[in-house]
Coordinates of C-alpha atoms and ligand atoms in Angstrom, one line a residue:
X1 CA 3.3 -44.5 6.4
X2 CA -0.3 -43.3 5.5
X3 CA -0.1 -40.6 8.0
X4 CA 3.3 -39.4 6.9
X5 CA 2.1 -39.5 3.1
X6 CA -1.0 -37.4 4.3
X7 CA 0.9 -35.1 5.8
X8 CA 3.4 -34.5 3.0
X9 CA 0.4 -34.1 0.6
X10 CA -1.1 -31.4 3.3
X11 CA 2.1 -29.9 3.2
X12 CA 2.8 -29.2 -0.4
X13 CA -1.4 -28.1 -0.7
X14 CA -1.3 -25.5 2.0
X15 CA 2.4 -24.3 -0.2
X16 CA 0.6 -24.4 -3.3
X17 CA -2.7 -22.5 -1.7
X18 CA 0.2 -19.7 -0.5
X19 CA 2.3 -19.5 -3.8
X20 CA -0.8 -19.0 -5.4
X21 CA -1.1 -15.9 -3.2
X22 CA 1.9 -14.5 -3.7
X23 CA 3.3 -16.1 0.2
X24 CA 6.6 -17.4 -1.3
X25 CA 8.1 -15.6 1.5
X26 CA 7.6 -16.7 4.8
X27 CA 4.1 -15.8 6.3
X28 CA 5.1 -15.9 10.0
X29 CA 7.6 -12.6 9.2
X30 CA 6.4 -10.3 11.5
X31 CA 6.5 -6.6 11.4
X32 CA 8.9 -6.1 14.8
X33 CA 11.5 -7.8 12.4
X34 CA 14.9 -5.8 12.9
X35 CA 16.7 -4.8 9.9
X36 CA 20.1 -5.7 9.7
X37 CA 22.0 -2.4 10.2
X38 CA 24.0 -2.2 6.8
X39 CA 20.3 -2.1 5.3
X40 CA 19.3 0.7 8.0
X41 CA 22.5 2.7 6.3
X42 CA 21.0 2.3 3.1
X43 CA 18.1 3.7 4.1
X44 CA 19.5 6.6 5.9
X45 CA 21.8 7.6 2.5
X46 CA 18.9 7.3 0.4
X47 CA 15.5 9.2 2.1
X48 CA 15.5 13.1 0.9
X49 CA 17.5 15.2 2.8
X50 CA 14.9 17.9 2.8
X51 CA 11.3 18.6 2.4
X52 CA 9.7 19.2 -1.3
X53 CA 7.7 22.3 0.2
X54 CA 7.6 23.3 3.5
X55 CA 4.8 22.4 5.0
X56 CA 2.0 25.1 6.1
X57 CA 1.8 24.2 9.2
X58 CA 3.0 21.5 11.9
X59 CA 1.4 18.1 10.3
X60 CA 1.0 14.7 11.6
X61 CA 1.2 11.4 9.7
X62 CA -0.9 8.5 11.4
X63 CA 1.5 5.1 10.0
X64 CA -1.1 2.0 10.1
X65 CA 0.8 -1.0 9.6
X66 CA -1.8 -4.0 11.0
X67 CA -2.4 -6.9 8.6
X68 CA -4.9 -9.1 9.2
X69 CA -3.7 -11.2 6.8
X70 CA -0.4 -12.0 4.4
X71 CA 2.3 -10.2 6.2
X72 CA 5.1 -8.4 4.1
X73 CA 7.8 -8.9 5.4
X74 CA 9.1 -5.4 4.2
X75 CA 6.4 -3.4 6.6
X76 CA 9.4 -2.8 9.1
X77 CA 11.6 -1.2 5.8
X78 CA 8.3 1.0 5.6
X79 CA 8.6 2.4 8.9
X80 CA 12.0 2.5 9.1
X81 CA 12.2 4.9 5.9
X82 CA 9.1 7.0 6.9
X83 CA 11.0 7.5 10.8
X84 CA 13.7 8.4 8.8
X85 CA 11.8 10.6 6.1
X86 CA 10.4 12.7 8.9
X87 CA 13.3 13.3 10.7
X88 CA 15.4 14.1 7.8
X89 CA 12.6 16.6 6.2
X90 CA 10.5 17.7 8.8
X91 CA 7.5 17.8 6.4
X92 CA 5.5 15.6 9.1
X93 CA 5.4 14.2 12.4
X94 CA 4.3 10.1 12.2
X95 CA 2.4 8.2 14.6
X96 CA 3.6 5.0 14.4
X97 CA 0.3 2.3 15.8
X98 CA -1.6 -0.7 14.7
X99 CA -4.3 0.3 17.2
X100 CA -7.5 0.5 15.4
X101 CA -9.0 2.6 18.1
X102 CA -6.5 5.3 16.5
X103 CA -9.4 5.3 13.2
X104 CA -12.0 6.6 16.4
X105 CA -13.2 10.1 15.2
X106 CA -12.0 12.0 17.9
X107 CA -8.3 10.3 17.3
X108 CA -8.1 10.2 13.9
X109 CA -9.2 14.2 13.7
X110 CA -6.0 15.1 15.0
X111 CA -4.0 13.7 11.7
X112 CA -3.4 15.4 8.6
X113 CA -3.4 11.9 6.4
X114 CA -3.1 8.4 7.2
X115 CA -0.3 6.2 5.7
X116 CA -1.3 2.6 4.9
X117 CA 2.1 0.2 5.4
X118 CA 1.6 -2.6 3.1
X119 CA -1.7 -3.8 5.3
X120 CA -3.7 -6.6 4.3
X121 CA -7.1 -8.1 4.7
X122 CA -10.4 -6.6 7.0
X123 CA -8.2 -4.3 9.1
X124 CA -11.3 -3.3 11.6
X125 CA -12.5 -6.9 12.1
X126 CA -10.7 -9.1 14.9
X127 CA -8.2 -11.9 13.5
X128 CA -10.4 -14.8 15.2
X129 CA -13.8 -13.0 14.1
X130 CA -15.7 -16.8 13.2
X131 CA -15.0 -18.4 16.4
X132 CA -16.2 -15.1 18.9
X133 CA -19.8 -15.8 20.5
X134 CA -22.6 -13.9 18.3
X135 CA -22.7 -11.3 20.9
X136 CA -19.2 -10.3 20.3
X137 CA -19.4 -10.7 16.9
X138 CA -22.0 -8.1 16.3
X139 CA -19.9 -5.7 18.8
X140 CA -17.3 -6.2 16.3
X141 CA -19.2 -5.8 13.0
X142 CA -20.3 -2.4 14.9
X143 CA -17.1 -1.3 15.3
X144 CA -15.7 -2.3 11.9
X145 CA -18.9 0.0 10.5
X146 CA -18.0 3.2 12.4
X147 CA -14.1 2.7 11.9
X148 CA -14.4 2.2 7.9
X149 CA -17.3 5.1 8.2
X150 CA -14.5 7.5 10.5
X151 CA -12.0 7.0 7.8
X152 CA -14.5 7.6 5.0
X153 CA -15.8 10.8 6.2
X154 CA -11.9 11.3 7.2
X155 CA -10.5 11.5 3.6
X156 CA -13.7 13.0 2.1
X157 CA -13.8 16.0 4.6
X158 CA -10.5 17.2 3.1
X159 CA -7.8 15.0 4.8
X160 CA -5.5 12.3 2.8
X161 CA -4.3 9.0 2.3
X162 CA -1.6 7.7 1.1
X163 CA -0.8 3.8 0.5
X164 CA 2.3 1.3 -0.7
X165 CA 1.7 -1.9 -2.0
X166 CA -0.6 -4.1 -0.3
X167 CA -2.4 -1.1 0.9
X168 CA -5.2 -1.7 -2.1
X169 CA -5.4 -5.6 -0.9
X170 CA -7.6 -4.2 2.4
X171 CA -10.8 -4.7 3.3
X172 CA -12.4 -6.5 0.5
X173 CA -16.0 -6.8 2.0
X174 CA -16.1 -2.8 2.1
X175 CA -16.6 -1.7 -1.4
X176 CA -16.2 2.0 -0.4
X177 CA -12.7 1.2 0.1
X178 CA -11.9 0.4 -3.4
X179 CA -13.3 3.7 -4.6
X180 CA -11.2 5.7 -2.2
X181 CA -8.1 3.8 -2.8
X182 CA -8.5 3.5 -6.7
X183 CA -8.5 0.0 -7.3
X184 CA -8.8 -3.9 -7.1
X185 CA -6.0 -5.7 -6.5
X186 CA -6.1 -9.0 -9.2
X187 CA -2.6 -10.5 -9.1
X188 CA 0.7 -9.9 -9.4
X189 CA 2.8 -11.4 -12.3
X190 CA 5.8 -10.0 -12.7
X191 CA 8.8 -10.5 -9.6
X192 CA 11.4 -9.5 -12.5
X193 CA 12.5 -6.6 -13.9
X194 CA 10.2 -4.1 -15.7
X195 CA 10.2 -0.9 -17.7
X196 CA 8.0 1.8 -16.2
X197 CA 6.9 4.9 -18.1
X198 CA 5.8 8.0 -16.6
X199 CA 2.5 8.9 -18.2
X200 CA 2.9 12.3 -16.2
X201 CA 6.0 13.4 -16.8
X202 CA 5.6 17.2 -16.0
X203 CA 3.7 16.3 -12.8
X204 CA 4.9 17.8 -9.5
X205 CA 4.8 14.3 -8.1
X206 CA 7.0 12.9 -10.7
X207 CA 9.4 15.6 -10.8
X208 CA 12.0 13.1 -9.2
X209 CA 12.3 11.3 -12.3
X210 CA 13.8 14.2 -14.8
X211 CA 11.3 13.2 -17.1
X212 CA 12.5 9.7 -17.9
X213 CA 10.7 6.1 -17.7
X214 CA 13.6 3.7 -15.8
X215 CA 13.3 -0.3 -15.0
X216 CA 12.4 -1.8 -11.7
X217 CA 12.5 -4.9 -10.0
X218 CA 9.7 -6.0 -7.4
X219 CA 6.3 -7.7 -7.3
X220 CA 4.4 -5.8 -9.9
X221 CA 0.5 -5.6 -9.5
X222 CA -2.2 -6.0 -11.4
X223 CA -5.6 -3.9 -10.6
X224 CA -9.2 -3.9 -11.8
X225 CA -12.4 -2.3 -11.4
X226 CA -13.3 0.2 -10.0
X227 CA -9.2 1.4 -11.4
X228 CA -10.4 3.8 -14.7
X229 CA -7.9 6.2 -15.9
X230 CA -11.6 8.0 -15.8
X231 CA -11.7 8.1 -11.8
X232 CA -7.7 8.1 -11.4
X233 CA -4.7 10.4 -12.8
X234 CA -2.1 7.9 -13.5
X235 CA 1.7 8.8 -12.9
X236 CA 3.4 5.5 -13.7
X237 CA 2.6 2.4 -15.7
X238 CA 4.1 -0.5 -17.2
X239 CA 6.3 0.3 -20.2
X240 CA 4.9 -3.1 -22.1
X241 CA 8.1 -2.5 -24.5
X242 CA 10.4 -2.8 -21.6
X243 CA 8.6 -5.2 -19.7
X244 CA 8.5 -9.2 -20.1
X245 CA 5.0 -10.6 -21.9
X246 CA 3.5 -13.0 -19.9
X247 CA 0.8 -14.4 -22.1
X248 CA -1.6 -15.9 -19.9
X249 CA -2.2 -15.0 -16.5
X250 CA -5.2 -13.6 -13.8
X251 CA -6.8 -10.4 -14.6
X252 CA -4.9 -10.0 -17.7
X253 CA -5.8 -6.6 -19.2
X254 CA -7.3 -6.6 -22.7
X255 CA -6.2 -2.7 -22.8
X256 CA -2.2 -3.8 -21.4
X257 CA -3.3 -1.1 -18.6
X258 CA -1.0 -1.6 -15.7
X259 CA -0.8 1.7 -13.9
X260 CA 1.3 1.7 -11.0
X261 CA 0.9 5.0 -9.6
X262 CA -1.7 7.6 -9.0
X263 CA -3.7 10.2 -6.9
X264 CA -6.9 10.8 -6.9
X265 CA -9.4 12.9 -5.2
X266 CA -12.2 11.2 -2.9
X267 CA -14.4 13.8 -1.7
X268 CA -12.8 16.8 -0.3
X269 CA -9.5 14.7 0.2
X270 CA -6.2 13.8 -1.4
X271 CA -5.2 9.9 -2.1
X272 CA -1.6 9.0 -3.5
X273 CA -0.9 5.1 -3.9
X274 CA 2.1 3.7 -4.9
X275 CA 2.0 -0.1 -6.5
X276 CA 6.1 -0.4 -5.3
X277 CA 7.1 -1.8 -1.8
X278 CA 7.3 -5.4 -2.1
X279 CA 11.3 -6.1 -2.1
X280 CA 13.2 -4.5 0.6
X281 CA 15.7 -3.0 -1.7
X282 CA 12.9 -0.3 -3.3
X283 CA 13.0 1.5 0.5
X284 CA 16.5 2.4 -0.3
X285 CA 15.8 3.4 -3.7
X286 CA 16.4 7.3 -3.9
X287 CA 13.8 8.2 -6.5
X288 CA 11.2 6.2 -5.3
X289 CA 11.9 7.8 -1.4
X290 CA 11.9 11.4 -3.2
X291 CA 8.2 10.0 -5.3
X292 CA 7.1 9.0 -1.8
X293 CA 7.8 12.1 0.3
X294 CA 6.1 14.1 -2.3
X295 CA 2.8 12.0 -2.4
X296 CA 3.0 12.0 1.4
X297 CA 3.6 15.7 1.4
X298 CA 0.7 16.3 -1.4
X299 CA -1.7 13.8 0.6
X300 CA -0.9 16.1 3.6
X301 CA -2.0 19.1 1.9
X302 CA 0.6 21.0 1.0
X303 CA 2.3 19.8 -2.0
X304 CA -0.5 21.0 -4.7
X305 CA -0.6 18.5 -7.5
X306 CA -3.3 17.6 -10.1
X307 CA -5.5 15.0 -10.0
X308 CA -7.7 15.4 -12.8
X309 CA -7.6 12.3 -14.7
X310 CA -6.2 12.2 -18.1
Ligands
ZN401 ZN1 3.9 -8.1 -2.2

């Protein structure tokens, strides 16, 4: 009776521990999930049916979807509407892998940009890192150095990067990665509906939505340091008139700051990252799709868009 109590209490602690992260979904979805084929329609009707600009010349997309920790179970909705995106379009040929060997310098010099698929945790590091011999541990903390250092000098020689979601919840030991990317994730309050504004409305990148803020439904993030609307341009924010208060909760902005979108340069290089991608229903959202092609296509170098911040 003891043991079963005990186990009941484990239970419910290890469910609190994963609500408190945001796991109310299961965490065992994996990424080879298939998507029911009514959803793969909705997809289909709703990626652009052409490219923004045409691109300058033949360009390839590396698609990185590895987590090494929470697993979204929308990563498959990712791929499915970037496959789709680039055969539609043509603005880009993807390389779909989770090999990490891809972020080598002599692979990854053959992309344009990299695409980060809702990843999670210390990408370059090996799942079962603590219990490897010392040996192979410091093999592996060699490799995680040059990997994070190959995609570093990647984006800063003039190359991009574009991200969804979870792709600013990624290596947290490497603070470099926050500066590239923009950001800290802190939490993410709202799962509801919210009123997003477009503090950009006559940029290229949010050309898709005629100038108007609209609502969305998904898990809404909150960022912190280094995010600055001094190092960032910001595209799209919370609308805080739109959007439901919720008076106490982590990383609460004093400044009601919740940007959403932006690009950024890093170096030489282009970053676009979009906060959306949680709820499988955004990857058959049209306007969103059209907002993504474009950053994709401006990470890529060849949609010109400004990222001076504002
Ligand atoms: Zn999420």
């Amino acid at each position: 009776m003891i043991q079963k109590l005990n186990l009941r209490y484990i239970v419910l602690f290890v469910t609190f521990c994963l609500s408190l992260y945001g796991c109310t979904e299961s965490a065992a979805v994996s990424s080879s999930v298939d998507i029911p084929t009514d959803e793969i329609q909705k997809i289909e009707a709703a990626v652009p049916t052409k490219a923004t600009v045409a691109p300058k010349r033949p360009r390839k997309l590396l698609v990185f979807s590895l987590c090494n920790s929470y697993v979204h179970s929308a990563i498959p909705y990712g791929k499915k509407a970037i496959e789709v995106m680039a055969k539609k379009t043509g603005a880009f040929e993807p390389v779909f892998s989770d090999d990490i060997s891809m972020f080598e310098p002599d692979k990854l010099k053959q992309f344009d940009a990299v695409f980060l698929n809702n990843n999670s945790g210390e990408l370059f590091l090996p799942k079962d890192m603590n219990s490897l011999p010392p040996r192979q541990q410091q093999l592996a903390n060699m490799r995680n150095q040059r990997l994070q250092k190959s995609l570093q000098d990647f984006v800063a020689s003039g190359k991009g990067l574009a991200g969804i979601h979870c792709a600013v919840w990624c290596f947290y030991s490497w603070p470099e990665y926050a500066d590239i990317i923009g950001a800290v994730w802190v939490s993410h309050p709202w799962h509801e509906k919210v009123g997003i504004k477009l503090d950009d409305p006559d940029h290229p990148l949010c050309a898709t939505f005629t100038g108007s803020g609209f609502d969305i439904t998904d898990e809404i993030y909150v960022f912190t340091d280094p995010y600055s609307r001094d190092s960032v341009r910001v595209l799209l924010s919370l609308d805080m008139a739109r959007t439901p208060d919720k008076e106490k909760f982590e990383g609460k902005r004093s400044d009601n700051d919740y940007a959403q979108c932006w690009v950024k340069r890093y170096g030489k290089g282009r970053v676009f990252y979009s906060a959306f991608g949680h709820d499988h229903d955004i990857f058959w959202n049209k306007a969103v799709l059209q907002h993504w092609l474009d950053g994709i296509q401006f990470a890529l170098g060849d949609l010109p868009a400004d990222t001076t911040p504002k």
